[in-house]
């Protein structure tokens, strides 16, 4: 069965970077893409970006102004989300979710358990 | 960016009630509108995709309709496990955006 498993919780100082991983299993990795979505404490969902697992093509929300990079490694069936120059407002649970095909008309079918990233001095 | 507005932001309902949640887009999203359910401490779960298609395994009491800018999620005969927060999402244009959520609580 399809399973997405993320890396563990992180605590970072302001200005640092964080890299969260999401390992996929139970399906052909390259046939899906991945979205990254975050949720600040008590708040709604915010879409961050998408990567095609097959081609590596990406789309990002401009809200992250060049601080965000999403990558994938087909050899380990893993996608990574790196966010740089962290500030307190980046404290959130970060989720990966997969989707068939491209971002257009996508629906986020399976979600990982989420990773809490806390930014505090 | 396409702004998604959900209403109401919260509501109280009883088991057995019929519920309708609306989602309005600031510009057309065609039929590319999804609905998710989220329970506290859990990841969201896809309920409805492409406006009206029921995700596999989701009970048939959930349904969706609409097109263009106005969409609805309907829950027929609310069950105890349906008390949660519901989000709409457009996947028509980058950035993909979510509505602010509708929290359904027990009356």
JSON list of C-alpha atoms in Angstrom, two decimals:
[
{"chain": "A", "resi": 1, "resn": "UNK", "atom": "CA", "xyz": [0.00, 0.00, 0.00]},
{"chain": "A", "resi": 2, "resn": "UNK", "atom": "CA", "xyz": [1.07, 3.58, -0.57]},
{"chain": "A", "resi": 3, "resn": "UNK", "atom": "CA", "xyz": [2.99, 4.99, 2.37]},
{"chain": "A", "resi": 4, "resn": "UNK", "atom": "CA", "xyz": [4.75, 8.30, 2.91]},
{"chain": "A", "resi": 5, "resn": "UNK", "atom": "CA", "xyz": [6.98, 8.66, 5.95]},
{"chain": "A", "resi": 6, "resn": "UNK", "atom": "CA", "xyz": [8.65, 11.92, 6.96]},
{"chain": "A", "resi": 7, "resn": "UNK", "atom": "CA", "xyz": [11.72, 12.63, 9.03]},
{"chain": "A", "resi": 8, "resn": "UNK", "atom": "CA", "xyz": [11.44, 13.65, 12.65]},
{"chain": "A", "resi": 9, "resn": "UNK", "atom": "CA", "xyz": [10.79, 16.93, 14.42]},
{"chain": "A", "resi": 10, "resn": "UNK", "atom": "CA", "xyz": [13.37, 19.71, 14.16]},
{"chain": "A", "resi": 11, "resn": "UNK", "atom": "CA", "xyz": [14.27, 22.68, 16.34]},
{"chain": "A", "resi": 12, "resn": "UNK", "atom": "CA", "xyz": [16.18, 25.47, 14.67]},
{"chain": "A", "resi": 13, "resn": "UNK", "atom": "CA", "xyz": [17.49, 28.91, 15.49]},
{"chain": "A", "resi": 14, "resn": "UNK", "atom": "CA", "xyz": [16.36, 31.91, 13.45]},
{"chain": "A", "resi": 15, "resn": "UNK", "atom": "CA", "xyz": [18.47, 32.27, 10.32]},
{"chain": "A", "resi": 16, "resn": "UNK", "atom": "CA", "xyz": [19.25, 28.56, 10.07]},
{"chain": "A", "resi": 17, "resn": "UNK", "atom": "CA", "xyz": [18.05, 26.09, 7.44]},
{"chain": "A", "resi": 18, "resn": "UNK", "atom": "CA", "xyz": [15.98, 22.94, 7.76]},
{"chain": "A", "resi": 19, "resn": "UNK", "atom": "CA", "xyz": [15.71, 19.95, 5.44]},
{"chain": "A", "resi": 20, "resn": "UNK", "atom": "CA", "xyz": [12.75, 17.61, 5.81]},
{"chain": "A", "resi": 21, "resn": "UNK", "atom": "CA", "xyz": [12.61, 14.29, 3.98]},
{"chain": "A", "resi": 22, "resn": "UNK", "atom": "CA", "xyz": [9.65, 12.21, 2.84]},
{"chain": "A", "resi": 23, "resn": "UNK", "atom": "CA", "xyz": [10.17, 8.59, 1.83]},
{"chain": "A", "resi": 24, "resn": "UNK", "atom": "CA", "xyz": [7.62, 6.93, -0.44]},
{"chain": "A", "resi": 25, "resn": "UNK", "atom": "CA", "xyz": [6.85, 3.24, -0.76]},
{"chain": "A", "resi": 26, "resn": "UNK", "atom": "CA", "xyz": [4.19, 0.95, -2.17]},
{"chain": "A", "resi": 27, "resn": "UNK", "atom": "CA", "xyz": [4.03, 2.36, -5.69]},
{"chain": "A", "resi": 28, "resn": "UNK", "atom": "CA", "xyz": [6.17, 3.34, -8.67]},
{"chain": "A", "resi": 29, "resn": "UNK", "atom": "CA", "xyz": [7.95, 6.46, -7.43]},
{"chain": "A", "resi": 30, "resn": "UNK", "atom": "CA", "xyz": [8.32, 8.23, -10.77]},
{"chain": "A", "resi": 31, "resn": "UNK", "atom": "CA", "xyz": [4.62, 8.08, -11.66]},
{"chain": "A", "resi": 32, "resn": "UNK", "atom": "CA", "xyz": [3.65, 10.57, -8.98]},
{"chain": "A", "resi": 33, "resn": "UNK", "atom": "CA", "xyz": [4.62, 14.07, -7.96]},
{"chain": "A", "resi": 34, "resn": "UNK", "atom": "CA", "xyz": [4.90, 15.54, -4.49]},
{"chain": "A", "resi": 35, "resn": "UNK", "atom": "CA", "xyz": [3.48, 18.62, -2.88]},
{"chain": "A", "resi": 36, "resn": "UNK", "atom": "CA", "xyz": [4.70, 20.26, 0.29]},
{"chain": "A", "resi": 37, "resn": "UNK", "atom": "CA", "xyz": [2.11, 21.94, 2.51]},
{"chain": "A", "resi": 38, "resn": "UNK", "atom": "CA", "xyz": [2.59, 23.55, 5.90]},
{"chain": "A", "resi": 39, "resn": "UNK", "atom": "CA", "xyz": [0.32, 24.41, 8.79]},
{"chain": "A", "resi": 40, "resn": "UNK", "atom": "CA", "xyz": [1.26, 26.91, 11.50]},
{"chain": "A", "resi": 41, "resn": "UNK", "atom": "CA", "xyz": [-0.10, 26.19, 14.99]},
{"chain": "A", "resi": 42, "resn": "UNK", "atom": "CA", "xyz": [-3.87, 26.65, 15.05]},
{"chain": "A", "resi": 43, "resn": "UNK", "atom": "CA", "xyz": [-3.89, 27.91, 11.45]},
{"chain": "A", "resi": 44, "resn": "UNK", "atom": "CA", "xyz": [-4.96, 26.66, 8.04]},
{"chain": "A", "resi": 45, "resn": "UNK", "atom": "CA", "xyz": [-3.08, 24.92, 5.26]},
{"chain": "A", "resi": 46, "resn": "UNK", "atom": "CA", "xyz": [-0.50, 26.70, 3.11]},
{"chain": "A", "resi": 47, "resn": "UNK", "atom": "CA", "xyz": [0.75, 25.21, -0.16]},
{"chain": "A", "resi": 48, "resn": "UNK", "atom": "CA", "xyz": [4.51, 25.59, -0.60]},
{"chain": "A", "resi": 49, "resn": "UNK", "atom": "CA", "xyz": [5.50, 23.83, -3.80]},
{"chain": "A", "resi": 50, "resn": "UNK", "atom": "CA", "xyz": [5.46, 20.78, -6.06]},
{"chain": "A", "resi": 51, "resn": "UNK", "atom": "CA", "xyz": [7.99, 18.51, -7.72]},
{"chain": "A", "resi": 52, "resn": "UNK", "atom": "CA", "xyz": [7.57, 15.94, -10.46]},
{"chain": "A", "resi": 53, "resn": "UNK", "atom": "CA", "xyz": [9.16, 12.73, -9.23]},
{"chain": "A", "resi": 54, "resn": "UNK", "atom": "CA", "xyz": [9.81, 11.70, -12.84]},
{"chain": "A", "resi": 55, "resn": "UNK", "atom": "CA", "xyz": [11.38, 14.85, -14.32]},
{"chain": "A", "resi": 56, "resn": "UNK", "atom": "CA", "xyz": [12.36, 16.89, -11.25]},
{"chain": "A", "resi": 57, "resn": "UNK", "atom": "CA", "xyz": [10.41, 19.89, -12.55]},
{"chain": "A", "resi": 58, "resn": "UNK", "atom": "CA", "xyz": [9.30, 22.19, -9.74]},
{"chain": "A", "resi": 59, "resn": "UNK", "atom": "CA", "xyz": [6.78, 24.92, -8.98]},
{"chain": "A", "resi": 60, "resn": "UNK", "atom": "CA", "xyz": [7.01, 27.12, -5.90]},
{"chain": "A", "resi": 61, "resn": "UNK", "atom": "CA", "xyz": [4.86, 29.62, -4.09]},
{"chain": "A", "resi": 62, "resn": "UNK", "atom": "CA", "xyz": [6.41, 33.06, -4.39]},
{"chain": "A", "resi": 63, "resn": "UNK", "atom": "CA", "xyz": [5.56, 33.54, -0.71]},
{"chain": "A", "resi": 64, "resn": "UNK", "atom": "CA", "xyz": [8.87, 31.84, 0.08]},
{"chain": "A", "resi": 65, "resn": "UNK", "atom": "CA", "xyz": [10.89, 34.29, -2.02]},
{"chain": "A", "resi": 66, "resn": "UNK", "atom": "CA", "xyz": [13.72, 31.98, -3.03]},
{"chain": "A", "resi": 67, "resn": "UNK", "atom": "CA", "xyz": [14.13, 30.41, 0.44]},
{"chain": "A", "resi": 68, "resn": "UNK", "atom": "CA", "xyz": [12.59, 27.09, -0.62]},
{"chain": "A", "resi": 69, "resn": "UNK", "atom": "CA", "xyz": [14.06, 24.20, -2.57]},
{"chain": "A", "resi": 70, "resn": "UNK", "atom": "CA", "xyz": [12.30, 20.89, -3.24]},
{"chain": "A", "resi": 71, "resn": "UNK", "atom": "CA", "xyz": [14.28, 17.97, -4.60]},
{"chain": "A", "resi": 72, "resn": "UNK", "atom": "CA", "xyz": [13.78, 14.29, -5.20]},
{"chain": "A", "resi": 73, "resn": "UNK", "atom": "CA", "xyz": [16.02, 11.25, -5.21]},
{"chain": "A", "resi": 74, "resn": "UNK", "atom": "CA", "xyz": [14.61, 8.39, -7.28]},
{"chain": "A", "resi": 75, "resn": "UNK", "atom": "CA", "xyz": [17.26, 5.98, -6.00]},
{"chain": "A", "resi": 76, "resn": "UNK", "atom": "CA", "xyz": [15.84, 6.23, -2.48]},
{"chain": "A", "resi": 77, "resn": "UNK", "atom": "CA", "xyz": [12.24, 7.14, -3.42]},
{"chain": "A", "resi": 78, "resn": "UNK", "atom": "CA", "xyz": [12.55, 10.25, -1.30]},
{"chain": "A", "resi": 79, "resn": "UNK", "atom": "CA", "xyz": [11.65, 13.89, -1.69]},
{"chain": "A", "resi": 80, "resn": "UNK", "atom": "CA", "xyz": [13.27, 16.65, 0.34]},
{"chain": "A", "resi": 81, "resn": "UNK", "atom": "CA", "xyz": [12.11, 20.12, 1.31]},
{"chain": "A", "resi": 82, "resn": "UNK", "atom": "CA", "xyz": [14.74, 22.65, 2.34]},
{"chain": "A", "resi": 83, "resn": "UNK", "atom": "CA", "xyz": [13.75, 26.01, 3.81]},
{"chain": "A", "resi": 84, "resn": "UNK", "atom": "CA", "xyz": [16.48, 28.57, 4.48]},
{"chain": "A", "resi": 85, "resn": "UNK", "atom": "CA", "xyz": [16.79, 31.77, 6.51]},
{"chain": "A", "resi": 86, "resn": "UNK", "atom": "CA", "xyz": [14.23, 30.50, 9.00]},
{"chain": "A", "resi": 87, "resn": "UNK", "atom": "CA", "xyz": [12.21, 32.90, 11.09]},
{"chain": "A", "resi": 88, "resn": "UNK", "atom": "CA", "xyz": [9.76, 32.34, 13.93]},
{"chain": "A", "resi": 89, "resn": "UNK", "atom": "CA", "xyz": [6.82, 32.53, 11.51]},
{"chain": "A", "resi": 90, "resn": "UNK", "atom": "CA", "xyz": [8.11, 29.34, 9.84]},
{"chain": "A", "resi": 91, "resn": "UNK", "atom": "CA", "xyz": [7.21, 27.34, 12.94]},
{"chain": "A", "resi": 92, "resn": "UNK", "atom": "CA", "xyz": [4.70, 24.83, 11.58]},
{"chain": "A", "resi": 93, "resn": "UNK", "atom": "CA", "xyz": [3.93, 21.24, 10.78]},
{"chain": "A", "resi": 94, "resn": "UNK", "atom": "CA", "xyz": [5.25, 20.47, 7.30]},
{"chain": "A", "resi": 95, "resn": "UNK", "atom": "CA", "xyz": [3.51, 17.80, 5.23]},
{"chain": "A", "resi": 96, "resn": "UNK", "atom": "CA", "xyz": [4.38, 16.05, 2.01]},
{"chain": "A", "resi": 97, "resn": "UNK", "atom": "CA", "xyz": [1.61, 14.59, -0.11]},
{"chain": "A", "resi": 98, "resn": "UNK", "atom": "CA", "xyz": [1.68, 12.80, -3.43]},
{"chain": "A", "resi": 99, "resn": "UNK", "atom": "CA", "xyz": [-0.33, 13.32, -6.56]},
{"chain": "A", "resi": 100, "resn": "UNK", "atom": "CA", "xyz": [-0.58, 11.65, -9.97]},
{"chain": "A", "resi": 101, "resn": "UNK", "atom": "CA", "xyz": [0.72, 13.59, -12.94]},
{"chain": "A", "resi": 102, "resn": "UNK", "atom": "CA", "xyz": [1.40, 17.30, -12.94]},
{"chain": "A", "resi": 103, "resn": "UNK", "atom": "CA", "xyz": [0.30, 20.06, -10.56]},
{"chain": "A", "resi": 104, "resn": "UNK", "atom": "CA", "xyz": [-2.51, 21.26, -12.83]},
{"chain": "A", "resi": 105, "resn": "UNK", "atom": "CA", "xyz": [-5.79, 19.70, -11.80]},
{"chain": "A", "resi": 106, "resn": "UNK", "atom": "CA", "xyz": [-3.96, 17.74, -9.11]},
{"chain": "A", "resi": 107, "resn": "UNK", "atom": "CA", "xyz": [-5.43, 16.27, -5.98]},
{"chain": "A", "resi": 108, "resn": "UNK", "atom": "CA", "xyz": [-3.31, 15.36, -3.00]},
{"chain": "A", "resi": 109, "resn": "UNK", "atom": "CA", "xyz": [-4.07, 11.68, -2.60]},
{"chain": "A", "resi": 110, "resn": "UNK", "atom": "CA", "xyz": [-1.82, 10.42, 0.17]},
{"chain": "A", "resi": 111, "resn": "UNK", "atom": "CA", "xyz": [-0.27, 12.43, 2.96]},
{"chain": "A", "resi": 112, "resn": "UNK", "atom": "CA", "xyz": [2.63, 11.74, 5.27]},
{"chain": "A", "resi": 113, "resn": "UNK", "atom": "CA", "xyz": [2.34, 12.14, 9.03]},
{"chain": "A", "resi": 114, "resn": "UNK", "atom": "CA", "xyz": [3.89, 15.61, 9.13]},
{"chain": "A", "resi": 115, "resn": "UNK", "atom": "CA", "xyz": [7.06, 17.05, 10.65]},
{"chain": "A", "resi": 116, "resn": "UNK", "atom": "CA", "xyz": [7.01, 19.76, 13.30]},
{"chain": "A", "resi": 117, "resn": "UNK", "atom": "CA", "xyz": [9.63, 22.43, 12.69]},
{"chain": "A", "resi": 118, "resn": "UNK", "atom": "CA", "xyz": [10.11, 24.85, 15.56]},
{"chain": "A", "resi": 119, "resn": "UNK", "atom": "CA", "xyz": [12.08, 28.04, 15.02]},
{"chain": "A", "resi": 120, "resn": "UNK", "atom": "CA", "xyz": [13.11, 29.72, 18.22]},
{"chain": "A", "resi": 121, "resn": "UNK", "atom": "CA", "xyz": [16.15, 31.26, 19.83]},
{"chain": "B", "resi": 1, "resn": "UNK", "atom": "CA", "xyz": [-3.00, 34.53, -6.52]},
{"chain": "B", "resi": 2, "resn": "UNK", "atom": "CA", "xyz": [-6.46, 32.94, -6.43]},
{"chain": "B", "resi": 3, "resn": "UNK", "atom": "CA", "xyz": [-8.06, 33.61, -3.07]},
{"chain": "B", "resi": 4, "resn": "UNK", "atom": "CA", "xyz": [-10.37, 30.91, -1.71]},
{"chain": "B", "resi": 5, "resn": "UNK", "atom": "CA", "xyz": [-13.09, 31.94, 0.74]},
{"chain": "B", "resi": 6, "resn": "UNK", "atom": "CA", "xyz": [-14.94, 29.33, 2.75]},
{"chain": "B", "resi": 7, "resn": "UNK", "atom": "CA", "xyz": [-18.13, 29.90, 4.66]},
{"chain": "B", "resi": 8, "resn": "UNK", "atom": "CA", "xyz": [-19.00, 29.50, 7.34]},
{"chain": "B", "resi": 9, "resn": "UNK", "atom": "CA", "xyz": [-15.67, 29.43, 9.19]},
{"chain": "B", "resi": 10, "resn": "UNK", "atom": "CA", "xyz": [-17.29, 27.30, 11.88]},
{"chain": "B", "resi": 11, "resn": "UNK", "atom": "CA", "xyz": [-20.61, 25.72, 12.63]},
{"chain": "B", "resi": 12, "resn": "UNK", "atom": "CA", "xyz": [-22.33, 23.55, 15.20]},
{"chain": "B", "resi": 13, "resn": "UNK", "atom": "CA", "xyz": [-24.41, 20.62, 14.05]},
{"chain": "B", "resi": 14, "resn": "UNK", "atom": "CA", "xyz": [-26.02, 17.46, 15.32]},
{"chain": "B", "resi": 15, "resn": "UNK", "atom": "CA", "xyz": [-25.61, 13.85, 14.27]},
{"chain": "B", "resi": 16, "resn": "UNK", "atom": "CA", "xyz": [-27.99, 13.21, 11.39]},
{"chain": "B", "resi": 17, "resn": "UNK", "atom": "CA", "xyz": [-27.97, 16.80, 10.11]},
{"chain": "B", "resi": 18, "resn": "UNK", "atom": "CA", "xyz": [-27.40, 17.68, 6.47]},
{"chain": "B", "resi": 19, "resn": "UNK", "atom": "CA", "xyz": [-24.52, 20.10, 6.09]},
{"chain": "B", "resi": 20, "resn": "UNK", "atom": "CA", "xyz": [-23.43, 22.40, 3.30]},
{"chain": "B", "resi": 21, "resn": "UNK", "atom": "CA", "xyz": [-20.10, 24.23, 3.21]},
{"chain": "B", "resi": 22, "resn": "UNK", "atom": "CA", "xyz": [-19.36, 26.73, 0.47]},
{"chain": "B", "resi": 23, "resn": "UNK", "atom": "CA", "xyz": [-16.11, 27.75, -1.17]},
{"chain": "B", "resi": 24, "resn": "UNK", "atom": "CA", "xyz": [-15.77, 30.76, -3.45]},
{"chain": "B", "resi": 25, "resn": "UNK", "atom": "CA", "xyz": [-12.77, 31.46, -5.66]},
{"chain": "B", "resi": 26, "resn": "UNK", "atom": "CA", "xyz": [-11.65, 35.00, -6.52]},
{"chain": "B", "resi": 27, "resn": "UNK", "atom": "CA", "xyz": [-11.45, 33.92, -10.19]},
{"chain": "B", "resi": 28, "resn": "UNK", "atom": "CA", "xyz": [-12.41, 30.84, -12.13]},
{"chain": "B", "resi": 29, "resn": "UNK", "atom": "CA", "xyz": [-10.75, 27.54, -11.20]},
{"chain": "B", "resi": 30, "resn": "UNK", "atom": "CA", "xyz": [-12.78, 25.56, -13.74]},
{"chain": "B", "resi": 31, "resn": "UNK", "atom": "CA", "xyz": [-13.54, 22.24, -12.03]},
{"chain": "B", "resi": 32, "resn": "UNK", "atom": "CA", "xyz": [-10.15, 21.99, -10.31]},
{"chain": "B", "resi": 33, "resn": "UNK", "atom": "CA", "xyz": [-11.43, 22.16, -6.78]},
{"chain": "B", "resi": 34, "resn": "UNK", "atom": "CA", "xyz": [-10.71, 19.60, -4.06]},
{"chain": "B", "resi": 35, "resn": "UNK", "atom": "CA", "xyz": [-12.06, 19.07, -0.54]},
{"chain": "B", "resi": 36, "resn": "UNK", "atom": "CA", "xyz": [-10.09, 17.70, 2.42]},
{"chain": "B", "resi": 37, "resn": "UNK", "atom": "CA", "xyz": [-11.05, 16.71, 5.94]},
{"chain": "B", "resi": 38, "resn": "UNK", "atom": "CA", "xyz": [-8.63, 17.20, 8.82]},
{"chain": "B", "resi": 39, "resn": "UNK", "atom": "CA", "xyz": [-8.95, 15.93, 12.37]},
{"chain": "B", "resi": 40, "resn": "UNK", "atom": "CA", "xyz": [-6.88, 17.36, 15.23]},
{"chain": "B", "resi": 41, "resn": "UNK", "atom": "CA", "xyz": [-3.27, 16.24, 15.16]},
{"chain": "B", "resi": 42, "resn": "UNK", "atom": "CA", "xyz": [-3.68, 14.39, 11.87]},
{"chain": "B", "resi": 43, "resn": "UNK", "atom": "CA", "xyz": [-2.80, 15.04, 8.25]},
{"chain": "B", "resi": 44, "resn": "UNK", "atom": "CA", "xyz": [-5.60, 16.13, 5.90]},
{"chain": "B", "resi": 45, "resn": "UNK", "atom": "CA", "xyz": [-7.51, 13.45, 4.03]},
{"chain": "B", "resi": 46, "resn": "UNK", "atom": "CA", "xyz": [-8.80, 13.86, 0.47]},
{"chain": "B", "resi": 47, "resn": "UNK", "atom": "CA", "xyz": [-12.60, 13.58, 0.26]},
{"chain": "B", "resi": 48, "resn": "UNK", "atom": "CA", "xyz": [-13.64, 15.03, -3.11]},
{"chain": "B", "resi": 49, "resn": "UNK", "atom": "CA", "xyz": [-11.52, 15.90, -6.15]},
{"chain": "B", "resi": 50, "resn": "UNK", "atom": "CA", "xyz": [-12.25, 17.73, -9.39]},
{"chain": "B", "resi": 51, "resn": "UNK", "atom": "CA", "xyz": [-15.35, 19.29, -7.80]},
{"chain": "B", "resi": 52, "resn": "UNK", "atom": "CA", "xyz": [-17.52, 16.20, -7.55]},
{"chain": "B", "resi": 53, "resn": "UNK", "atom": "CA", "xyz": [-15.49, 12.98, -7.74]},
{"chain": "B", "resi": 54, "resn": "UNK", "atom": "CA", "xyz": [-15.55, 10.92, -4.57]},
{"chain": "B", "resi": 55, "resn": "UNK", "atom": "CA", "xyz": [-12.14, 9.67, -3.46]},
{"chain": "B", "resi": 56, "resn": "UNK", "atom": "CA", "xyz": [-11.93, 5.90, -3.07]},
{"chain": "B", "resi": 57, "resn": "UNK", "atom": "CA", "xyz": [-12.96, 4.76, 0.39]},
{"chain": "B", "resi": 58, "resn": "UNK", "atom": "CA", "xyz": [-14.84, 7.96, 1.26]},
{"chain": "B", "resi": 59, "resn": "UNK", "atom": "CA", "xyz": [-18.46, 7.42, 2.35]},
{"chain": "B", "resi": 60, "resn": "UNK", "atom": "CA", "xyz": [-21.15, 8.33, -0.16]},
{"chain": "B", "resi": 61, "resn": "UNK", "atom": "CA", "xyz": [-22.76, 10.80, 2.27]},
{"chain": "B", "resi": 62, "resn": "UNK", "atom": "CA", "xyz": [-20.07, 13.24, 1.09]},
{"chain": "B", "resi": 63, "resn": "UNK", "atom": "CA", "xyz": [-20.69, 15.01, -2.21]},
{"chain": "B", "resi": 64, "resn": "UNK", "atom": "CA", "xyz": [-19.43, 18.06, -4.07]},
{"chain": "B", "resi": 65, "resn": "UNK", "atom": "CA", "xyz": [-20.78, 20.35, -6.74]},
{"chain": "B", "resi": 66, "resn": "UNK", "atom": "CA", "xyz": [-20.14, 23.63, -8.53]},
{"chain": "B", "resi": 67, "resn": "UNK", "atom": "CA", "xyz": [-17.92, 25.07, -11.25]},
{"chain": "B", "resi": 68, "resn": "UNK", "atom": "CA", "xyz": [-16.07, 28.24, -12.09]},
{"chain": "B", "resi": 69, "resn": "UNK", "atom": "CA", "xyz": [-15.97, 30.20, -8.84]},
{"chain": "B", "resi": 70, "resn": "UNK", "atom": "CA", "xyz": [-18.65, 28.69, -6.58]},
{"chain": "B", "resi": 71, "resn": "UNK", "atom": "CA", "xyz": [-18.50, 25.26, -5.00]},
{"chain": "B", "resi": 72, "resn": "UNK", "atom": "CA", "xyz": [-20.20, 23.32, -2.24]},
{"chain": "B", "resi": 73, "resn": "UNK", "atom": "CA", "xyz": [-19.41, 20.33, -0.09]},
{"chain": "B", "resi": 74, "resn": "UNK", "atom": "CA", "xyz": [-22.48, 18.54, 1.26]},
{"chain": "B", "resi": 75, "resn": "UNK", "atom": "CA", "xyz": [-22.56, 15.96, 4.02]},
{"chain": "B", "resi": 76, "resn": "UNK", "atom": "CA", "xyz": [-25.80, 14.03, 4.21]},
{"chain": "B", "resi": 77, "resn": "UNK", "atom": "CA", "xyz": [-26.68, 12.65, 7.65]},
{"chain": "B", "resi": 78, "resn": "UNK", "atom": "CA", "xyz": [-23.68, 13.84, 9.66]},
{"chain": "B", "resi": 79, "resn": "UNK", "atom": "CA", "xyz": [-21.94, 11.07, 11.60]},
{"chain": "B", "resi": 80, "resn": "UNK", "atom": "CA", "xyz": [-19.86, 11.39, 14.81]},
{"chain": "B", "resi": 81, "resn": "UNK", "atom": "CA", "xyz": [-16.63, 10.80, 12.88]},
{"chain": "B", "resi": 82, "resn": "UNK", "atom": "CA", "xyz": [-17.41, 13.76, 10.58]},
{"chain": "B", "resi": 83, "resn": "UNK", "atom": "CA", "xyz": [-16.71, 16.38, 13.25]},
{"chain": "B", "resi": 84, "resn": "UNK", "atom": "CA", "xyz": [-13.54, 17.90, 11.86]},
{"chain": "B", "resi": 85, "resn": "UNK", "atom": "CA", "xyz": [-12.21, 20.84, 9.85]},
{"chain": "B", "resi": 86, "resn": "UNK", "atom": "CA", "xyz": [-12.81, 20.94, 6.10]},
{"chain": "B", "resi": 87, "resn": "UNK", "atom": "CA", "xyz": [-10.67, 22.73, 3.53]},
{"chain": "B", "resi": 88, "resn": "UNK", "atom": "CA", "xyz": [-11.18, 23.46, -0.13]},
{"chain": "B", "resi": 89, "resn": "UNK", "atom": "CA", "xyz": [-8.21, 23.78, -2.50]},
{"chain": "B", "resi": 90, "resn": "UNK", "atom": "CA", "xyz": [-7.86, 25.01, -6.06]},
{"chain": "B", "resi": 91, "resn": "UNK", "atom": "CA", "xyz": [-5.34, 23.36, -8.38]},
{"chain": "B", "resi": 92, "resn": "UNK", "atom": "CA", "xyz": [-5.97, 25.56, -11.42]},
{"chain": "B", "resi": 93, "resn": "UNK", "atom": "CA", "xyz": [-3.21, 28.10, -10.97]},
{"chain": "B", "resi": 94, "resn": "UNK", "atom": "CA", "xyz": [0.10, 28.48, -9.15]},
{"chain": "B", "resi": 95, "resn": "UNK", "atom": "CA", "xyz": [0.26, 29.02, -6.23]},
{"chain": "B", "resi": 96, "resn": "UNK", "atom": "CA", "xyz": [-2.24, 26.33, -5.40]},
{"chain": "B", "resi": 97, "resn": "UNK", "atom": "CA", "xyz": [-4.33, 27.78, -2.58]},
{"chain": "B", "resi": 98, "resn": "UNK", "atom": "CA", "xyz": [-6.52, 26.54, 0.22]},
{"chain": "B", "resi": 99, "resn": "UNK", "atom": "CA", "xyz": [-9.57, 28.05, 1.78]},
{"chain": "B", "resi": 100, "resn": "UNK", "atom": "CA", "xyz": [-9.36, 29.11, 5.40]},
{"chain": "B", "resi": 101, "resn": "UNK", "atom": "CA", "xyz": [-11.22, 26.06, 6.65]},
{"chain": "B", "resi": 102, "resn": "UNK", "atom": "CA", "xyz": [-14.61, 25.27, 8.15]},
{"chain": "B", "resi": 103, "resn": "UNK", "atom": "CA", "xyz": [-14.64, 23.72, 11.61]},
{"chain": "B", "resi": 104, "resn": "UNK", "atom": "CA", "xyz": [-17.64, 21.46, 12.22]},
{"chain": "B", "resi": 105, "resn": "UNK", "atom": "CA", "xyz": [-18.40, 21.01, 15.90]},
{"chain": "B", "resi": 106, "resn": "UNK", "atom": "CA", "xyz": [-20.96, 19.01, 17.82]},
{"chain": "B", "resi": 107, "resn": "UNK", "atom": "CA", "xyz": [-24.03, 20.95, 18.91]}
]
